[in-house]
């Protein structure tokens, strides 16, 4: 079993880099749409989605960078937003900044932990919930 797990870990990613970045772009535009954006916000959120997707893909190769990735991405997204706004290129605001950064939150782990606890699966629910809370606190 251990050899099979190591083979799975050593496999190449399921999707190529371009598809992964496109997926992040679409995800971030969808999240931004929930926030009632302007057209500028959507365009900037799409760009930030591609940027964060690239950062996550590059960071996945080096496990040491995964802990700093949310901070680095938030800093980069904020700097780019402020530079774009200062130069007058776009009227982007918090709506375009929130969408790409929300993908770092462990929402699925927290949700599934609560669902499993309510279904009576105490060990798996508590483990998943504690893991999600620790991820949230570390970010």
The first five atom37 places (N, CA, C, CB, O) and aatype in JSON, in Angstrom:
{
  "aatype": [20, 20, 20, 20, 20, 20, 20, 20, 20, 20, 20, 20, 20, 20, 20, 20, 20, 20, 20, 20, 20, 20, 20, 20, 20, 20, 20, 20, 20, 20, 20, 20, 20, 20, 20, 20, 20, 20, 20, 20, 20, 20, 20, 20, 20, 20, 20, 20, 20, 20, 20, 20, 20, 20, 20, 20, 20, 20, 20, 20, 20, 20, 20, 20, 20, 20, 20, 20, 20, 20, 20, 20, 20, 20, 20, 20, 20, 20, 20, 20, 20, 20, 20, 20, 20, 20, 20, 20, 20, 20, 20, 20, 20, 20, 20, 20, 20, 20, 20, 20, 20, 20, 20, 20, 20, 20, 20, 20, 20, 20, 20, 20, 20, 20, 20, 20, 20, 20, 20, 20, 20, 20, 20, 20, 20, 20, 20, 20, 20, 20, 20, 20, 20, 20, 20, 20, 20, 20, 20],
  "atom_mask": [
    [1, 1, 1, 1, 1],
    [1, 1, 1, 1, 1],
    [1, 1, 1, 1, 1],
    [1, 1, 1, 1, 1],
    [1, 1, 1, 1, 1],
    [1, 1, 1, 1, 1],
    [1, 1, 1, 1, 1],
    [1, 1, 1, 1, 1],
    [1, 1, 1, 1, 1],
    [1, 1, 1, 1, 1],
    [1, 1, 1, 1, 1],
    [1, 1, 1, 1, 1],
    [1, 1, 1, 1, 1],
    [1, 1, 1, 1, 1],
    [1, 1, 1, 1, 1],
    [1, 1, 1, 1, 1],
    [1, 1, 1, 1, 1],
    [1, 1, 1, 1, 1],
    [1, 1, 1, 1, 1],
    [1, 1, 1, 1, 1],
    [1, 1, 1, 1, 1],
    [1, 1, 1, 1, 1],
    [1, 1, 1, 1, 1],
    [1, 1, 1, 1, 1],
    [1, 1, 1, 1, 1],
    [1, 1, 1, 1, 1],
    [1, 1, 1, 1, 1],
    [1, 1, 1, 1, 1],
    [1, 1, 1, 1, 1],
    [1, 1, 1, 1, 1],
    [1, 1, 1, 1, 1],
    [1, 1, 1, 1, 1],
    [1, 1, 1, 1, 1],
    [1, 1, 1, 1, 1],
    [1, 1, 1, 1, 1],
    [1, 1, 1, 1, 1],
    [1, 1, 1, 1, 1],
    [1, 1, 1, 1, 1],
    [1, 1, 1, 1, 1],
    [1, 1, 1, 1, 1],
    [1, 1, 1, 1, 1],
    [1, 1, 1, 1, 1],
    [1, 1, 1, 1, 1],
    [1, 1, 1, 1, 1],
    [1, 1, 1, 1, 1],
    [1, 1, 1, 1, 1],
    [1, 1, 1, 1, 1],
    [1, 1, 1, 1, 1],
    [1, 1, 1, 1, 1],
    [1, 1, 1, 1, 1],
    [1, 1, 1, 1, 1],
    [1, 1, 1, 1, 1],
    [1, 1, 1, 1, 1],
    [1, 1, 1, 1, 1],
    [1, 1, 1, 1, 1],
    [1, 1, 1, 1, 1],
    [1, 1, 1, 1, 1],
    [1, 1, 1, 1, 1],
    [1, 1, 1, 1, 1],
    [1, 1, 1, 1, 1],
    [1, 1, 1, 1, 1],
    [1, 1, 1, 1, 1],
    [1, 1, 1, 1, 1],
    [1, 1, 1, 1, 1],
    [1, 1, 1, 1, 1],
    [1, 1, 1, 1, 1],
    [1, 1, 1, 1, 1],
    [1, 1, 1, 1, 1],
    [1, 1, 1, 1, 1],
    [1, 1, 1, 1, 1],
    [1, 1, 1, 1, 1],
    [1, 1, 1, 1, 1],
    [1, 1, 1, 1, 1],
    [1, 1, 1, 1, 1],
    [1, 1, 1, 1, 1],
    [1, 1, 1, 1, 1],
    [1, 1, 1, 1, 1],
    [1, 1, 1, 1, 1],
    [1, 1, 1, 1, 1],
    [1, 1, 1, 1, 1],
    [1, 1, 1, 1, 1],
    [1, 1, 1, 1, 1],
    [1, 1, 1, 1, 1],
    [1, 1, 1, 1, 1],
    [1, 1, 1, 1, 1],
    [1, 1, 1, 1, 1],
    [1, 1, 1, 1, 1],
    [1, 1, 1, 1, 1],
    [1, 1, 1, 1, 1],
    [1, 1, 1, 1, 1],
    [1, 1, 1, 1, 1],
    [1, 1, 1, 1, 1],
    [1, 1, 1, 1, 1],
    [1, 1, 1, 1, 1],
    [1, 1, 1, 1, 1],
    [1, 1, 1, 1, 1],
    [1, 1, 1, 1, 1],
    [1, 1, 1, 1, 1],
    [1, 1, 1, 1, 1],
    [1, 1, 1, 1, 1],
    [1, 1, 1, 1, 1],
    [1, 1, 1, 1, 1],
    [1, 1, 1, 1, 1],
    [1, 1, 1, 1, 1],
    [1, 1, 1, 1, 1],
    [1, 1, 1, 1, 1],
    [1, 1, 1, 1, 1],
    [1, 1, 1, 1, 1],
    [1, 1, 1, 1, 1],
    [1, 1, 1, 1, 1],
    [1, 1, 1, 1, 1],
    [1, 1, 1, 1, 1],
    [1, 1, 1, 1, 1],
    [1, 1, 1, 1, 1],
    [1, 1, 1, 1, 1],
    [1, 1, 1, 1, 1],
    [1, 1, 1, 1, 1],
    [1, 1, 1, 1, 1],
    [1, 1, 1, 1, 1],
    [1, 1, 1, 1, 1],
    [1, 1, 1, 1, 1],
    [1, 1, 1, 1, 1],
    [1, 1, 1, 1, 1],
    [1, 1, 1, 1, 1],
    [1, 1, 1, 1, 1],
    [1, 1, 1, 1, 1],
    [1, 1, 1, 1, 1],
    [1, 1, 1, 1, 1],
    [1, 1, 1, 1, 1],
    [1, 1, 1, 1, 1],
    [1, 1, 1, 1, 1],
    [1, 1, 1, 1, 1],
    [1, 1, 1, 1, 1],
    [1, 1, 1, 1, 1],
    [1, 1, 1, 1, 1],
    [1, 1, 1, 1, 1],
    [1, 1, 1, 1, 1],
    [1, 1, 1, 1, 1],
    [1, 1, 1, 1, 1]
  ],
  "atom_positions": [
    [[0.81, -1.18, 0.0], [0.0, 0.0, 0.0], [0.86, 1.26, 0.0], [-0.92, -0.01, 1.18], [0.54, 2.24, -0.67]],
    [[1.96, 1.22, 0.76], [2.81, 2.4, 0.85], [3.45, 2.72, -0.49], [3.9, 2.2, 1.9], [3.58, 3.89, -0.87]],
    [[3.86, 1.68, -1.21], [4.46, 1.91, -2.54], [3.44, 2.52, -3.49], [5.01, 0.6, -3.14], [3.78, 3.4, -4.28]],
    [[2.21, 2.07, -3.42], [1.19, 2.6, -4.3], [0.91, 4.08, -3.98], [-0.11, 1.78, -4.19], [0.73, 4.89, -4.88]],
    [[0.88, 4.42, -2.7], [0.68, 5.81, -2.32], [1.83, 6.67, -2.82], [0.53, 5.94, -0.79], [1.61, 7.78, -3.31]],
    [[3.06, 6.18, -2.69], [4.21, 6.94, -3.18], [4.16, 7.12, -4.7], [5.5, 6.24, -2.79], [4.56, 8.17, -5.21]],
    [[3.68, 6.1, -5.42], [3.52, 6.24, -6.87], [2.48, 7.31, -7.2], [3.11, 4.88, -7.51], [2.66, 8.09, -8.13]],
    [[1.4, 7.34, -6.44], [0.36, 8.34, -6.67], [0.91, 9.74, -6.41], [-0.86, 8.08, -5.78], [0.65, 10.67, -7.18]],
    [[1.66, 9.9, -5.35], [2.24, 11.2, -5.01], [3.23, 11.65, -6.09], [2.95, 11.13, -3.64], [3.32, 12.84, -6.39]],
    [[3.97, 10.71, -6.66], [4.98, 11.05, -7.66], [4.42, 11.26, -9.06], [6.01, 9.97, -7.7], [5.15, 11.68, -9.96]],
    [[3.14, 10.98, -9.26], [2.55, 11.16, -10.59], [2.55, 12.61, -11.01], [1.12, 10.63, -10.6], [2.6, 13.53, -10.19]],
    [[2.49, 12.78, -12.31], [2.36, 14.13, -12.87], [0.96, 14.66, -12.56], [2.63, 14.14, -14.42], [0.04, 13.86, -12.37]],
    [[0.79, 15.97, -12.5], [-0.54, 16.53, -12.24], [-1.56, 16.05, -13.27], [-0.48, 18.05, -12.22], [-1.21, 15.79, -14.43]],
    [[-2.8, 15.95, -12.84], [-3.86, 15.46, -13.72], [-4.08, 16.39, -14.91], [-5.17, 15.29, -12.94], [-4.28, 15.93, -16.03]],
    [[-4.03, 17.7, -14.66], [-4.24, 18.68, -15.71], [-2.96, 19.47, -15.93], [-5.4, 19.62, -15.36], [-2.16, 19.68, -15.02]],
    [[-2.78, 19.91, -17.17], [-1.61, 20.72, -17.47], [-1.75, 22.11, -16.85], [-1.42, 20.84, -18.99], [-2.83, 22.49, -16.41]],
    [[-0.66, 22.85, -16.82], [-0.62, 24.14, -16.17], [-1.65, 25.11, -16.75], [0.78, 24.74, -16.28], [-2.32, 25.82, -16.0]],
    [[-1.79, 25.14, -18.06], [-2.74, 26.05, -18.69], [-4.18, 25.78, -18.28], [-2.61, 25.96, -20.2], [-4.95, 26.71, -18.06]],
    [[-4.54, 24.52, -18.19], [-5.91, 24.15, -17.79], [-6.14, 24.51, -16.33], [-6.16, 22.65, -18.02], [-7.22, 24.96, -15.96]],
    [[-5.13, 24.3, -15.5], [-5.25, 24.65, -14.08], [-5.44, 26.15, -13.91], [-4.0, 24.18, -13.3], [-6.28, 26.59, -13.12]],
    [[-4.67, 26.93, -14.62], [-4.79, 28.39, -14.53], [-6.15, 28.84, -15.06], [-3.67, 29.09, -15.32], [-6.78, 29.72, -14.46]],
    [[-6.6, 28.26, -16.15], [-7.93, 28.59, -16.68], [-9.02, 28.23, -15.68], [-8.17, 27.85, -18.01], [-9.99, 28.97, -15.53]],
    [[-8.87, 27.12, -14.98], [-9.83, 26.74, -13.96], [-9.89, 27.75, -12.83], [-9.49, 25.37, -13.41], [-10.98, 28.09, -12.36]],
    [[-8.73, 28.23, -12.39], [-8.71, 29.27, -11.36], [-9.34, 30.56, -11.86], [-7.28, 29.54, -10.9], [-10.04, 31.23, -11.11]],
    [[-9.08, 30.91, -13.1], [-9.67, 32.11, -13.68], [-11.19, 32.02, -13.65], [-9.16, 32.31, -15.11], [-11.85, 32.96, -13.21]],
    [[-11.75, 30.91, -14.11], [-13.21, 30.73, -14.14], [-13.78, 30.73, -12.73], [-13.58, 29.42, -14.87], [-14.81, 31.35, -12.47]],
    [[-13.11, 30.03, -11.81], [-13.56, 29.99, -10.42], [-13.61, 31.39, -9.82], [-12.63, 29.09, -9.59], [-14.59, 31.74, -9.16]],
    [[-12.58, 32.19, -10.05], [-12.54, 33.53, -9.47], [-13.55, 34.47, -10.08], [-11.17, 34.11, -9.62], [-14.11, 35.31, -9.38]],
    [[-13.81, 34.35, -11.36], [-14.85, 35.16, -11.98], [-16.21, 34.77, -11.38], [-14.86, 34.96, -13.53], [-17.04, 35.64, -11.13]],
    [[-16.44, 33.48, -11.17], [-17.69, 33.03, -10.55], [-17.86, 33.55, -9.15], [-17.75, 31.53, -10.54], [-18.95, 33.99, -8.78]],
    [[-16.8, 33.51, -8.35], [-16.88, 34.04, -6.98], [-17.11, 35.55, -7.01], [-15.59, 33.71, -6.19], [-17.88, 36.08, -6.21]],
    [[-16.45, 36.23, -7.92], [-16.61, 37.68, -8.04], [-18.04, 38.04, -8.45], [-15.6, 38.24, -9.06], [-18.56, 39.08, -8.03]],
    [[-18.67, 37.21, -9.27], [-20.05, 37.49, -9.7], [-21.02, 37.51, -8.52], [-20.49, 36.45, -10.72], [-22.04, 38.2, -8.57]],
    [[-20.73, 36.76, -7.49], [-21.58, 36.75, -6.31], [-21.56, 38.1, -5.6], [-21.14, 35.64, -5.34], [-22.53, 38.47, -4.93]],
    [[-20.48, 38.84, -5.74], [-20.28, 40.09, -5.02], [-20.81, 41.32, -5.76], [-18.82, 40.28, -4.74], [-20.49, 42.44, -5.38]],
    [[-21.6, 41.13, -6.8], [-22.18, 42.2, -7.61], [-21.11, 43.16, -8.14], [-23.22, 42.97, -6.79], [-21.09, 44.34, -7.78]],
    [[-20.22, 42.64, -8.99], [-19.08, 43.45, -9.46], [-19.45, 44.35, -10.63], [-17.93, 42.55, -9.85], [-20.49, 44.21, -11.26]],
    [[-18.54, 45.29, -10.89], [-18.59, 46.04, -12.13], [-17.82, 45.23, -13.18], [-17.99, 47.49, -11.96], [-17.21, 44.21, -12.86]],
    [[-17.85, 45.67, -14.42], [-17.11, 44.97, -15.48], [-15.61, 45.03, -15.19], [-17.42, 45.6, -16.86], [-14.9, 44.05, -15.42]],
    [[-15.13, 46.17, -14.69], [-13.71, 46.27, -14.33], [-13.34, 45.25, -13.26], [-13.39, 47.68, -13.83], [-12.28, 44.62, -13.34]],
    [[-14.22, 45.08, -12.27], [-13.95, 44.1, -11.2], [-13.82, 42.7, -11.77], [-15.05, 44.15, -10.14], [-12.95, 41.93, -11.36]],
    [[-14.68, 42.35, -12.71], [-14.63, 41.02, -13.32], [-13.34, 40.79, -14.09], [-15.82, 40.81, -14.25], [-12.74, 39.72, -13.99]],
    [[-12.93, 41.78, -14.83], [-11.69, 41.66, -15.62], [-10.49, 41.53, -14.69], [-11.51, 42.89, -16.56], [-9.62, 40.69, -14.91]],
    [[-10.44, 42.35, -13.65], [-9.32, 42.3, -12.71], [-9.35, 40.98, -11.94], [-9.37, 43.49, -11.73], [-8.3, 40.37, -11.72]],
    [[-10.55, 40.52, -11.52], [-10.65, 39.24, -10.81], [-10.2, 38.09, -11.69], [-12.1, 39.01, -10.34], [-9.59, 37.14, -11.2]],
    [[-10.49, 38.15, -12.98], [-10.02, 37.11, -13.9], [-8.5, 37.09, -13.97], [-10.62, 37.31, -15.31], [-7.88, 36.03, -13.94]],
    [[-7.91, 38.27, -14.05], [-6.45, 38.35, -14.05], [-5.84, 37.84, -12.76], [-6.0, 39.78, -14.3], [-4.84, 37.12, -12.77]],
    [[-6.46, 38.23, -11.64], [-5.97, 37.75, -10.35], [-6.17, 36.24, -10.2], [-6.68, 38.49, -9.21], [-5.35, 35.56, -9.59]],
    [[-7.26, 35.72, -10.76], [-7.48, 34.28, -10.73], [-6.37, 33.53, -11.44], [-8.82, 33.94, -11.35], [-5.88, 32.52, -10.96]],
    [[-5.99, 34.05, -12.6], [-4.89, 33.43, -13.35], [-3.58, 33.55, -12.57], [-4.74, 34.08, -14.74], [-2.79, 32.61, -12.54]],
    [[-3.34, 34.7, -11.95], [-2.12, 34.91, -11.18], [-2.05, 33.97, -9.98], [-2.03, 36.37, -10.72], [-1.01, 33.35, -9.73]],
    [[-3.14, 33.87, -9.23], [-3.17, 33.0, -8.05], [-3.07, 31.53, -8.48], [-4.46, 33.23, -7.22], [-2.42, 30.73, -7.81]],
    [[-3.72, 31.18, -9.6], [-3.6, 29.82, -10.11], [-2.15, 29.47, -10.46], [-4.48, 29.63, -11.33], [-1.69, 28.37, -10.17]],
    [[-1.45, 30.41, -11.06], [-0.04, 30.21, -11.37], [0.79, 30.08, -10.1], [0.5, 31.37, -12.24], [1.65, 29.21, -9.99]],
    [[0.53, 30.95, -9.13], [1.27, 30.88, -7.87], [1.02, 29.56, -7.15], [0.88, 32.05, -6.96], [1.96, 28.95, -6.63]],
    [[-0.24, 29.12, -7.11], [-0.55, 27.85, -6.45], [0.11, 26.68, -7.17], [-2.06, 27.64, -6.38], [0.6, 25.75, -6.53]],
    [[0.12, 26.72, -8.49], [0.73, 25.64, -9.25], [2.24, 25.58, -9.03], [0.44, 25.81, -10.74], [2.81, 24.51, -8.86]],
    [[2.86, 26.75, -9.02], [4.3, 26.78, -8.76], [4.6, 26.41, -7.32], [4.87, 28.17, -9.08], [5.58, 25.7, -7.05]],
    [[3.78, 26.86, -6.39], [3.99, 26.56, -4.98], [3.76, 25.1, -4.64], [3.1, 27.41, -4.15], [4.3, 24.61, -3.66]],
    [[2.96, 24.4, -5.42], [2.67, 22.99, -5.16], [3.92, 22.13, -5.35], [1.55, 22.49, -6.07], [4.01, 21.04, -4.78]],
    [[4.85, 22.62, -6.13], [6.08, 21.85, -6.38], [7.01, 21.86, -5.17], [6.81, 22.41, -7.59], [7.79, 20.92, -4.98]],
    [[6.94, 22.91, -4.37], [7.81, 23.04, -3.2], [6.93, 23.17, -1.96], [8.77, 24.28, -3.34], [6.27, 24.19, -1.76]],
    [[6.93, 22.13, -1.14], [6.05, 22.11, 0.02], [6.38, 23.21, 1.03], [6.13, 20.75, 0.7], [5.5, 23.65, 1.77]],
    [[7.59, 23.66, 1.07], [7.96, 24.72, 1.99], [7.3, 26.04, 1.69], [9.44, 24.9, 1.98], [7.12, 26.86, 2.59]],
    [[6.92, 26.27, 0.45], [6.29, 27.54, 0.08], [4.78, 27.55, 0.31], [6.57, 27.84, -1.37], [4.16, 28.61, 0.23]],
    [[4.19, 26.41, 0.59], [2.73, 26.35, 0.72], [2.23, 27.12, 1.93], [2.29, 24.9, 0.82], [1.11, 27.64, 1.9]],
    [[3.02, 27.22, 2.99], [2.58, 27.96, 4.17], [2.6, 29.47, 3.93], [3.47, 27.62, 5.36], [1.77, 30.19, 4.48]],
    [[3.52, 29.95, 3.13], [3.65, 31.38, 2.88], [2.8, 31.83, 1.68], [5.11, 31.75, 2.66], [2.61, 33.03, 1.48]],
    [[2.31, 30.89, 0.9], [1.6, 31.22, -0.34], [0.4, 32.14, -0.13], [1.15, 29.97, -1.0], [0.25, 33.09, -0.91]],
    [[-0.48, 31.92, 0.86], [-1.61, 32.85, 1.01], [-1.17, 34.28, 1.31], [-2.52, 32.37, 2.11], [-1.76, 35.24, 0.8]],
    [[-0.15, 34.44, 2.11], [0.35, 35.77, 2.44], [0.98, 36.43, 1.21], [1.37, 35.7, 3.6], [0.73, 37.6, 0.93]],
    [[1.78, 35.67, 0.5], [2.42, 36.21, -0.7], [1.39, 36.58, -1.76], [3.42, 35.19, -1.28], [1.49, 37.63, -2.39]],
    [[0.39, 35.73, -1.95], [-0.65, 36.02, -2.94], [-1.47, 37.24, -2.53], [-1.58, 34.8, -3.11], [-1.78, 38.08, -3.37]],
    [[-1.81, 37.35, -1.24], [-2.58, 38.51, -0.77], [-1.78, 39.79, -0.95], [-2.96, 38.33, 0.71], [-2.33, 40.82, -1.37]],
    [[-0.49, 39.74, -0.65], [0.35, 40.92, -0.83], [0.43, 41.31, -2.3], [1.76, 40.65, -0.27], [0.27, 42.49, -2.64]],
    [[0.68, 40.34, -3.16], [0.81, 40.62, -4.59], [-0.5, 41.16, -5.18], [1.23, 39.36, -5.34], [-0.48, 42.12, -5.95]],
    [[-1.63, 40.54, -4.81], [-2.93, 41.0, -5.31], [-3.22, 42.42, -4.83], [-4.05, 40.04, -4.85], [-3.69, 43.25, -5.61]],
    [[-2.93, 42.71, -3.57], [-3.17, 44.05, -3.04], [-2.29, 45.09, -3.73], [-2.91, 44.08, -1.54], [-2.77, 46.16, -4.1]],
    [[-1.02, 44.77, -3.9], [-0.11, 45.72, -4.56], [-0.56, 46.01, -5.98], [1.32, 45.17, -4.55], [-0.59, 47.16, -6.4]],
    [[-0.9, 44.97, -6.72], [-1.33, 45.17, -8.11], [-2.62, 45.99, -8.15], [-1.54, 43.8, -8.81], [-2.76, 46.87, -9.0]],
    [[-3.55, 45.71, -7.25], [-4.8, 46.47, -7.22], [-4.54, 47.94, -6.94], [-5.75, 45.89, -6.16], [-5.1, 48.81, -7.6]],
    [[-3.7, 48.21, -5.97], [-3.43, 49.61, -5.63], [-2.68, 50.33, -6.74], [-2.64, 49.69, -4.35], [-2.94, 51.5, -6.99]],
    [[-1.76, 49.64, -7.39], [-1.03, 50.26, -8.51], [-1.99, 50.55, -9.67], [0.13, 49.35, -8.98], [-1.94, 51.62, -10.26]],
    [[-2.85, 49.58, -9.99], [-3.82, 49.79, -11.07], [-4.76, 50.95, -10.76], [-4.64, 48.52, -11.31], [-5.06, 51.77, -11.63]],
    [[-5.22, 51.02, -9.52], [-6.13, 52.1, -9.13], [-5.43, 53.46, -9.12], [-6.72, 51.82, -7.75], [-6.0, 54.46, -9.56]],
    [[-4.19, 53.49, -8.63], [-3.45, 54.75, -8.57], [-3.16, 55.29, -9.96], [-2.15, 54.56, -7.8], [-3.19, 56.5, -10.19]],
    [[-2.86, 54.38, -10.9], [-2.56, 54.81, -12.26], [-3.81, 55.17, -13.05], [-1.79, 53.71, -12.98], [-3.73, 55.72, -14.15]],
    [[-4.97, 54.86, -12.49], [-6.22, 55.17, -13.17], [-6.6, 54.18, -14.24], [-6.14, 56.53, -13.78], [-7.48, 54.46, -15.05]],
    [[-5.96, 53.02, -14.29], [-6.25, 52.02, -15.31], [-7.56, 51.31, -15.06], [-5.14, 51.02, -15.39], [-8.22, 50.85, -16.0]],
    [[-7.93, 51.21, -13.81], [-9.17, 50.52, -13.48], [-9.7, 51.08, -12.17], [-8.96, 48.98, -13.38], [-8.96, 51.68, -11.39]],
    [[-10.97, 50.87, -11.95], [-11.61, 51.32, -10.71], [-11.88, 50.11, -9.83], [-12.93, 52.09, -11.01], [-12.94, 50.0, -9.22]],
    [[-10.9, 49.21, -9.77], [-11.05, 47.98, -9.01], [-11.12, 48.27, -7.52], [-9.89, 47.02, -9.3], [-10.52, 49.21, -7.01]],
    [[-11.89, 47.43, -6.82], [-12.0, 47.59, -5.38], [-11.88, 46.23, -4.71], [-13.33, 48.27, -5.0], [-11.33, 45.29, -5.28]],
    [[-12.4, 46.13, -3.5], [-12.25, 44.92, -2.71], [-12.9, 43.71, -3.39], [-12.86, 45.12, -1.33], [-12.43, 42.58, -3.2]],
    [[-13.93, 43.91, -4.17], [-14.6, 42.77, -4.83], [-13.66, 42.0, -5.74], [-15.79, 43.26, -5.62], [-13.74, 40.77, -5.83]],
    [[-12.79, 42.7, -6.41], [-11.84, 41.99, -7.29], [-10.7, 41.36, -6.5], [-11.28, 42.95, -8.34], [-10.04, 40.45, -6.99]],
    [[-10.45, 41.85, -5.29], [-9.36, 41.31, -4.47], [-9.8, 40.09, -3.66], [-8.85, 42.38, -3.52], [-9.0, 39.19, -3.41]],
    [[-11.06, 40.05, -3.27], [-11.55, 38.98, -2.39], [-11.62, 37.64, -3.13], [-12.93, 39.33, -1.84], [-11.23, 36.61, -2.58]],
    [[-12.1, 37.66, -4.35], [-12.33, 36.41, -5.09], [-11.11, 35.5, -5.17], [-12.81, 36.73, -6.48], [-11.23, 34.32, -4.86]],
    [[-9.95, 35.99, -5.58], [-8.82, 35.05, -5.69], [-8.27, 34.6, -4.33], [-7.71, 35.69, -6.48], [-7.68, 33.52, -4.23]],
    [[-8.46, 35.41, -3.31], [-7.88, 35.06, -2.0], [-8.78, 34.11, -1.21], [-7.64, 36.31, -1.19], [-8.3, 33.4, -0.33]],
    [[-10.06, 34.1, -1.52], [-10.98, 33.22, -0.8], [-10.71, 31.75, -1.12], [-12.43, 33.58, -1.15], [-11.12, 30.87, -0.36]],
    [[-10.04, 31.49, -2.21], [-9.74, 30.09, -2.58], [-8.72, 29.45, -1.65], [-9.24, 30.03, -4.01], [-8.53, 28.24, -1.69]],
    [[-8.06, 30.25, -0.82], [-7.11, 29.69, 0.14], [-7.78, 29.2, 1.42], [-6.06, 30.72, 0.48], [-7.16, 28.49, 2.21]],
    [[-9.04, 29.58, 1.63], [-9.72, 29.21, 2.87], [-10.17, 27.75, 2.83], [-10.93, 30.13, 3.11], [-10.58, 27.26, 1.78]],
    [[-10.1, 27.06, 3.97], [-10.48, 25.64, 4.01], [-11.98, 25.43, 4.22], [-9.71, 24.93, 5.11], [-12.39, 24.7, 5.13]],
    [[-12.8, 26.07, 3.41], [-14.25, 25.99, 3.59], [-14.81, 24.59, 3.45], [-14.92, 26.87, 2.61], [-15.7, 24.2, 4.21]],
    [[-14.32, 23.82, 2.51], [-14.82, 22.46, 2.3], [-14.52, 21.57, 3.5], [-14.22, 21.85, 1.03], [-15.36, 20.77, 3.91]],
    [[-13.33, 21.71, 4.06], [-12.96, 20.89, 5.22], [-13.83, 21.23, 6.42], [-11.48, 21.08, 5.57], [-14.28, 20.33, 7.14]],
    [[-14.07, 22.51, 6.64], [-14.92, 22.92, 7.76], [-16.36, 22.44, 7.57], [-14.89, 24.44, 7.92], [-16.98, 21.94, 8.5]],
    [[-16.87, 22.61, 6.37], [-18.24, 22.19, 6.09], [-18.41, 20.69, 6.25], [-18.65, 22.61, 4.68], [-19.34, 20.23, 6.91]],
    [[-17.51, 19.93, 5.65], [-17.62, 18.47, 5.75], [-17.42, 17.98, 7.18], [-16.61, 17.79, 4.83], [-18.03, 17.0, 7.59]],
    [[-16.56, 18.66, 7.95], [-16.38, 18.29, 9.34], [-17.66, 18.45, 10.15], [-15.28, 19.13, 9.96], [-18.01, 17.58, 10.94]],
    [[-18.35, 19.55, 9.94], [-19.62, 19.78, 10.64], [-20.69, 18.78, 10.17], [-20.12, 21.22, 10.41], [-21.45, 18.27, 10.99]],
    [[-20.74, 18.51, 8.87], [-21.71, 17.53, 8.35], [-21.45, 16.15, 8.94], [-21.65, 17.48, 6.82], [-22.38, 15.46, 9.35]],
    [[-20.19, 15.75, 8.99], [-19.86, 14.43, 9.55], [-20.16, 14.37, 11.05], [-18.39, 14.1, 9.3], [-20.63, 13.34, 11.54]],
    [[-19.9, 15.44, 11.77], [-20.24, 15.46, 13.19], [-21.74, 15.35, 13.41], [-19.71, 16.74, 13.84], [-22.2, 14.64, 14.31]],
    [[-22.51, 16.06, 12.59], [-23.97, 15.99, 12.74], [-24.52, 14.63, 12.33], [-24.64, 17.08, 11.92], [-25.61, 14.25, 12.77]],
    [[-23.79, 13.89, 11.5], [-24.23, 12.56, 11.09], [-23.76, 11.49, 12.08], [-23.7, 12.23, 9.69], [-24.07, 10.31, 11.9]],
    [[-23.03, 11.89, 13.12], [-22.61, 10.94, 14.14], [-21.23, 10.35, 13.91], [-23.58, 9.84, 14.22], [-20.79, 9.5, 14.7]],
    [[-20.53, 10.77, 12.88], [-19.18, 10.26, 12.63], [-18.2, 11.14, 13.4], [-18.84, 10.25, 11.08], [-17.6, 12.06, 12.85]],
    [[-18.05, 10.84, 14.67], [-17.29, 11.72, 15.57], [-15.8, 11.79, 15.24], [-17.46, 11.25, 16.99], [-15.22, 12.87, 15.26]],
    [[-15.19, 10.67, 14.94], [-13.75, 10.66, 14.72], [-13.4, 11.41, 13.43], [-13.21, 9.22, 14.66], [-12.55, 12.3, 13.43]],
    [[-14.05, 11.04, 12.32], [-13.72, 11.7, 11.05], [-14.17, 13.16, 11.05], [-14.37, 10.96, 9.87], [-13.47, 14.02, 10.54]],
    [[-15.34, 13.43, 11.63], [-15.84, 14.8, 11.67], [-14.94, 15.7, 12.5], [-17.24, 14.83, 12.22], [-14.59, 16.81, 12.08]],
    [[-14.57, 15.22, 13.69], [-13.7, 16.02, 14.56], [-12.33, 16.22, 13.93], [-13.56, 15.37, 15.94], [-11.76, 17.31, 14.01]],
    [[-11.8, 15.17, 13.32], [-10.49, 15.29, 12.67], [-10.52, 16.3, 11.55], [-10.03, 13.93, 12.14], [-9.62, 17.14, 11.43]],
    [[-11.54, 16.23, 10.72], [-11.63, 17.16, 9.59], [-11.86, 18.59, 10.09], [-12.77, 16.73, 8.64], [-11.29, 19.53, 9.54]],
    [[-12.69, 18.74, 11.11], [-12.97, 20.06, 11.64], [-11.72, 20.68, 12.28], [-14.1, 19.99, 12.66], [-11.42, 21.86, 12.05]],
    [[-11.0, 19.92, 13.06], [-9.77, 20.42, 13.69], [-8.75, 20.77, 12.61], [-9.19, 19.38, 14.68], [-8.07, 21.8, 12.7]],
    [[-8.62, 19.93, 11.6], [-7.69, 20.21, 10.51], [-8.05, 21.51, 9.8], [-7.66, 19.05, 9.52], [-7.18, 22.32, 9.51]],
    [[-9.33, 21.71, 9.51], [-9.77, 22.94, 8.85], [-9.54, 24.17, 9.71], [-11.23, 22.85, 8.5], [-9.14, 25.21, 9.19]],
    [[-9.8, 24.06, 11.01], [-9.58, 25.2, 11.91], [-8.09, 25.53, 12.0], [-10.14, 24.89, 13.31], [-7.72, 26.7, 11.99]],
    [[-7.24, 24.53, 12.08], [-5.8, 24.78, 12.13], [-5.33, 25.43, 10.84], [-5.03, 23.47, 12.39], [-4.51, 26.35, 10.88]],
    [[-5.82, 24.96, 9.69], [-5.46, 25.6, 8.42], [-5.9, 27.05, 8.4], [-6.07, 24.85, 7.24], [-5.18, 27.92, 7.94]],
    [[-7.1, 27.3, 8.91], [-7.63, 28.66, 8.93], [-6.8, 29.55, 9.84], [-9.09, 28.65, 9.38], [-6.51, 30.7, 9.49]],
    [[-6.42, 29.05, 11.02], [-5.62, 29.84, 11.94], [-4.2, 30.09, 11.43], [-5.56, 29.15, 13.26], [-3.62, 31.13, 11.73]],
    [[-3.66, 29.16, 10.67], [-2.31, 29.33, 10.14], [-2.25, 30.32, 8.99], [-1.76, 28.01, 9.7], [-1.17, 30.82, 8.66]],
    [[-3.36, 30.58, 8.38], [-3.37, 31.49, 7.23], [-3.72, 32.83, 7.73], [-4.35, 31.04, 6.14], [-3.8, 33.78, 6.94]]
  ]
}
